[in-house]
């Protein structure tokens, strides 16, 4: 099974050696490998870039040829501080084979900018929406109330003060928006895989 | 000092006898008394209504003549479940001598209804805005981004599930709206007193 | 917008009178209404059953004609204690217009019973899987590892002892399954709406 | 709207390049810009000081001409460890156009020193009081009981041991002072903006 | 050892039968027995009052002759809601053989009333001070800063909203008063025993 | 007593000098010493390796001759990130005198790999099973449901996001597996000692 | 597998009808059934006692013939408030086929009474020790330091005040006793099953 | 007032310059100054040692002549990791004018070593006992049950795993020992001041 989901290596606690070895082994049998949260994302790029296309970033790196995209997913983020997680969504959506439409810096302080992003996505018939937001995370219920599509909230650890890292998660879970589900804090990868499964199977 | 703030009795842990005695004693010297969170709000009304005007509710009761209102405060609530706290704000604003403009059931699921309420308040030149909201509390940062006035968020204990009673507080504290302050969960009285002090001293 | 999602009334803090009035008003304009978490679910049934089809339960009640189902969703629950939330999923899926396939009492203590349920769902080409589980919630990552479909975990408040009501949520969020998203504790309605949106738009 | 509130950039997760670019762009259209919580506050000062007046500090930096002050706000802090947040209040009050009266190191261990500060503020007819305090935060309810003005508590993260960073917030929220509202931990900017809005609109 | 401390029975989870039997057995060998937190405090009084002096209350009951008091302890409480715990302190102090000086309803909203109580205690040369306070518990650090005596804070569970039952404890632990120690929430008995040991051994 | 348990030094807060001195003193009277969580594990190896056999690792080091093993314990870990704790179990089992059978990287995403490990252990008649797992810790209840042996879960601090370090503990405690007990997070040593006591006394 | 562990029904959320039906069905194929945490323990006894031996209690009920005991387990509890959980251990140990040696009311306030219990157990060659304790749970590490046997701590929810229900668990997990493992709060059943597996397989 | 308590400077957030200046100013008027939690304790010693006696340590430094001791206090610590806090108690006791009797490394794993320490203290007629302990903090209730004196528990932040830094505090607060009070985590200074006030006023 799992025919749609690429091989994923959780890089956070692995040494560079372990990660290189494991990635190489998987690339033998699979067209591409996603390495998430590796502290060695730069070294991975250096090592593989001559033999494989590499799409690298702080949170997720894809090594190998991308599949032909099918379907679209809208990605909206609240602020530029959420960029690493937003970009993680983008990279992983491509790795699963879906075209991301990304709009950044669309906090609820600017409702018209949020509406623009949604309008653009709906016009392109996106299959799902990913909302990336830290702090109080209010963007997720706001977007959810404006589209009749599955929305996946990715609370980020951006913020300071009381429950700084958990506020967005708390608020997304508590929301009464009926079309909103949530992933772990900074869990861009999971949001992207689920959104992509929705889009590809439409 | 405290010339603006009426006498307030915290009724939650007091017996009916203690509350009646204390209220009576204060009414000798003061034009009105606020009794907050008394389990005996009905009995208080029965006892005093023949000799005093009484404005009673589950969360706060005012016994005595209301002062002449001066200035206005806008009160916006997210849902009908927030009504008891919303009405507590209304009652206490009147007791301090300010005219409340109350709009209920204006959750962020209906942005145009929120805008209507704000427009009405701004036209009447309100001095401050109180936002009463439970669940994820997203209404407070949303309203704050739309007015250049002091906003006081009252997170309510409405909701279920994870951190049900604390989610709105968490999210209001974490918000990046620069004109938003917060009171304790279900703390309608405090929000109303502060908003009224702002309005009366304009 | 929101053409797919039925009208939903959050009944938890509303009086019977408020709920009846609101429901009646909505039924004027909409073919069906979902009332969730109302303490008056029995009275609602009594009141409407002569004029409308009613599908009632502790957590969610649907009043009005059901739409023609399109697409299927698999619902797997861990134990019989999770039944009220499981049934909430079933009722809401029907209200949105999707056919639920429900398998209860499939905890990870019985891996073969879990596999049976998954096999049945995959054979019927379900579009998504809902996993309802309390206690340590391990069923959700287990199921997620066995299907290449979007999985929506509904942690329930079943359990006792340490973080009794939050353990399943904690564990589902922490899971490394890439195709698993989560809703609030006991949030059957939200899981069902999202799963139905996925299934209907395929 | 927001005519009173200056442009604010949340600097915490931005690179120096992003911050410089954004600040420069905003200075084209606005007389001043506040950059809060930027790790590059020194570099910002270096970069702009030849062309703009700069008021810089660890927590908040203002670039551009200050407006003519109108109205006064009293700022009282508990200890010298609270200085960075206290100074953030001062800087932002000036940026919004209000004159701060600052009294530091006035913990409740020295009640007469607290009274002196309050007396000075009341004599100058301040419109609101900001109380900056860490540890158990008892200064905020104490000050609130002594003035009939809106008080805004800024709990700081100063302290050690049990809930070191949250104790002051917890205690300010729990206080029974009716004229006290609260902002996030170390949230000097928000307190200053709200206090300034109160003072300027008097 | 433990010659100073009377026999104490923790009544909270015991049946009436268990409690009566245990008390009777202990009264055979000891001049008095303290029963704390028994749901059957009224029945205990009924049962023993014909044969023993009984000092009963909701939180603690003493059965048997009181010892001759030696030394004094000052007990100050913030509000009338703290009465049950305040009275528990009084009863237990007597049972250990110390004379309590009790001043209730002395919250920091009324600093002069606090000073009166302290003055009275110091004039009578009390050996220690017990401060009973709920909500934000600010009375304990305030009193501590005013006397050069050991102060024992008893945080109570009085209050509502965020961390309602823990706020006073949090704030008393975080206080920088060097002469303040703390007991468990609503732990009047422990405060009284320690204060009495201090007073009796002077 | 404690004839089975080797001398254990808790190295976490000790200086190198303290640790060397204590270890040397104990080696005078005991055949072997375990030093756990010492930041100086490399220095310890350097210092003792010429005179004693040393089995060293990040979490636990054994200095001295190993006892003759008696009995077997199965150790199963979820992922390679759990290796340091897994190896701590192995080292300590040997130090107590039991033969470890170690299978790593057996997460519930690969049920057949889990079954292989269990089958191998049961064939060798292991006396107990240790399960080392981070993230959602679902491996522990899964293994427990498959063997009629005492299972000891070691939750690890591997993971990110919500309650990252506590999720596995939370879920292992909440599990309904009747044959599962738990130790502290990253508490490999305790799991190994208990498992070894079970195995040796069979 | 699981040949040693009796059938267990988790009764907490089941109706009487569900519980009776399930129990009856299981008794057809198994010599005995354990029903844990059923609110209907009295009704269960009434229903089955004419046809089966029944060992009933608040927390756990065994229906069916007990197996012949083999091996012994020592059960020590801190106070009489812990009795329901202590008795749950006793009942379940008998159901698995082990002889319990139970000593109650042995808190660390009476170290000699603790030593007596341990001595008695060691003389009878018990295979493991269960320690049942609430409040600060200090009995578990104390007992663990006195025996070279596997100790299983059962923290109970007995206590009041700060983290009343979690204090014993917190302290047992944090203990440095190397031979102590822990189960969930009030988890007598799990402790008894594990201890019995150890004892029976010796 | 406060005639017994020396001047105390909270050094944690102060710069070296601020600390030197403040200390120098206070030494003009007072015979000695305590500087607690200063990161510059070494620099302080260097600066003052030629002109004043200095008793320095990581947690607390006393500059100036010590008073003549009067009365004794027993200090017992659980492990060598608790040394910095234990020594803080010792230094501060001397600064207030009391003779400390210090026994370290007396965990409950070695009950006879605990008894030795208590016996020594009682023979010297100590007025109070300070217990310094991390991890599960069980030493505090154990000691409290063995002496009829006021006991002050200082929970330390020593430990790892679940609630590592809070476990000892949690357990000391939850203890049922009637003669035990508690200070903040690592709050050696407060325990020493209170114990010294007790001892000096005997
Ligand atoms: N609902 C409330 N929330 C917070 N504080 C309150 C509330 N009601 C009354 N108080 C405060 O409680 C104090 C009166 O307490 P008491 O003397 O016990 O009646 C006054 O300082 C009031 O401002
Ligand atoms: N380690 C400490 N823990 C708690 N409070 C302290 C500590 N050291 C000093 N203080 C208190 O902090 C206050 C002095 O603060 P400051 O004026 O900032 O030096 C005095 O009230 C001291 O009693
Ligand atoms: N008191 C209990 N604590 C934890 N798990 C239990 C308890 N009682 C029964 N169980 C488990 O719950 C499962 C049975 O659940 P059910 O099928 O809902 O009766 C079995 O795996 C039992 O081992
Ligand atoms: N990693 C560990 N976790 C828990 N307890 C430990 C650990 N290592 C050593 N200990 C215990 O700590 C005590 C030794 O502490 P110490 O005397 O400070 O070296 C002994 O009781 C050991 O059983
Ligand atoms: Mg922005
Ligand atoms: Mg609504
Ligand atoms: Mg089952
Ligand atoms: Mg100071
Ligand atoms: Mg009062
Ligand atoms: Mg793996
Ligand atoms: Mg007892
Ligand atoms: Mg030791």
CSV table of N, CA, C and O and ligand atoms in Angstrom, one decimal, chain E residues 8 10 14 22, chain G residues 77-81 104-110 113, chain H residues 176, ligand 11:
chain,number,residue,atom,x,y,z
E,8,UNK,N,-3.8,13.3,64.7
E,8,UNK,CA,-4.5,13.9,63.6
E,8,UNK,C,-5.1,12.7,62.7
E,8,UNK,O,-4.3,11.8,62.3
E,10,UNK,N,-6.9,11.9,59.1
E,10,UNK,CA,-7.3,12.5,57.8
E,10,UNK,C,-8.6,11.9,57.4
E,10,UNK,O,-8.7,10.7,57.0
E,14,UNK,N,-12.6,8.5,54.6
E,14,UNK,CA,-13.0,7.5,55.5
E,14,UNK,C,-14.5,7.5,55.7
E,14,UNK,O,-15.2,8.6,55.7
E,22,UNK,N,-11.8,4.9,64.9
E,22,UNK,CA,-10.4,5.4,65.1
E,22,UNK,C,-10.3,6.5,66.1
E,22,UNK,O,-9.4,6.5,67.0
G,77,UNK,N,0.0,-0.8,51.4
G,77,UNK,CA,-0.6,0.5,51.1
G,77,UNK,C,-0.3,1.5,52.2
G,77,UNK,O,-0.1,1.2,53.3
G,78,UNK,N,-0.4,2.8,51.8
G,78,UNK,CA,0.0,3.9,52.7
G,78,UNK,C,-1.1,4.2,53.7
G,78,UNK,O,-0.8,4.4,54.9
G,79,UNK,N,-2.4,4.2,53.2
G,79,UNK,CA,-3.4,4.6,54.2
G,79,UNK,C,-4.7,4.0,53.9
G,79,UNK,O,-4.9,3.3,52.9
G,80,UNK,N,-5.7,4.1,54.8
G,80,UNK,CA,-6.9,3.5,54.6
G,80,UNK,C,-7.7,4.1,53.4
G,80,UNK,O,-8.6,3.4,52.8
G,81,UNK,N,-7.4,5.3,53.1
G,81,UNK,CA,-8.1,5.9,51.9
G,81,UNK,C,-7.7,5.2,50.6
G,81,UNK,O,-8.4,5.3,49.6
G,104,UNK,N,-2.0,-3.0,55.1
G,104,UNK,CA,-2.6,-1.7,54.8
G,104,UNK,C,-2.1,-0.7,55.9
G,104,UNK,O,-1.7,-1.1,56.9
G,105,UNK,N,-2.3,0.6,55.5
G,105,UNK,CA,-2.1,1.7,56.5
G,105,UNK,C,-0.6,1.7,57.0
G,105,UNK,O,-0.3,1.8,58.1
G,106,UNK,N,0.3,1.6,56.0
G,106,UNK,CA,1.8,1.6,56.3
G,106,UNK,C,2.5,2.8,55.7
G,106,UNK,O,3.3,2.6,54.8
G,107,UNK,N,2.0,4.0,56.0
G,107,UNK,CA,2.6,5.2,55.5
G,107,UNK,C,4.1,5.4,56.0
G,107,UNK,O,4.4,4.8,57.1
G,108,UNK,N,4.8,6.3,55.4
G,108,UNK,CA,6.2,6.5,55.8
G,108,UNK,C,6.3,7.2,57.1
G,108,UNK,O,7.4,7.4,57.7
G,109,UNK,N,5.1,7.7,57.6
G,109,UNK,CA,5.1,8.3,59.0
G,109,UNK,C,5.4,7.2,60.0
G,109,UNK,O,5.7,7.6,61.2
G,110,UNK,N,5.3,6.0,59.7
G,110,UNK,CA,5.5,4.9,60.6
G,110,UNK,C,6.5,3.9,60.0
G,110,UNK,O,6.1,2.8,59.7
G,113,UNK,N,6.5,0.1,60.9
G,113,UNK,CA,5.3,-0.6,60.4
G,113,UNK,C,5.6,-1.0,58.9
G,113,UNK,O,5.2,-2.1,58.5
H,176,UNK,N,1.4,14.6,53.7
H,176,UNK,CA,0.5,14.8,54.8
H,176,UNK,C,1.2,15.1,56.1
H,176,UNK,O,0.6,15.1,57.1
I,11,LIG,MG1,-2.1,6.1,58.5
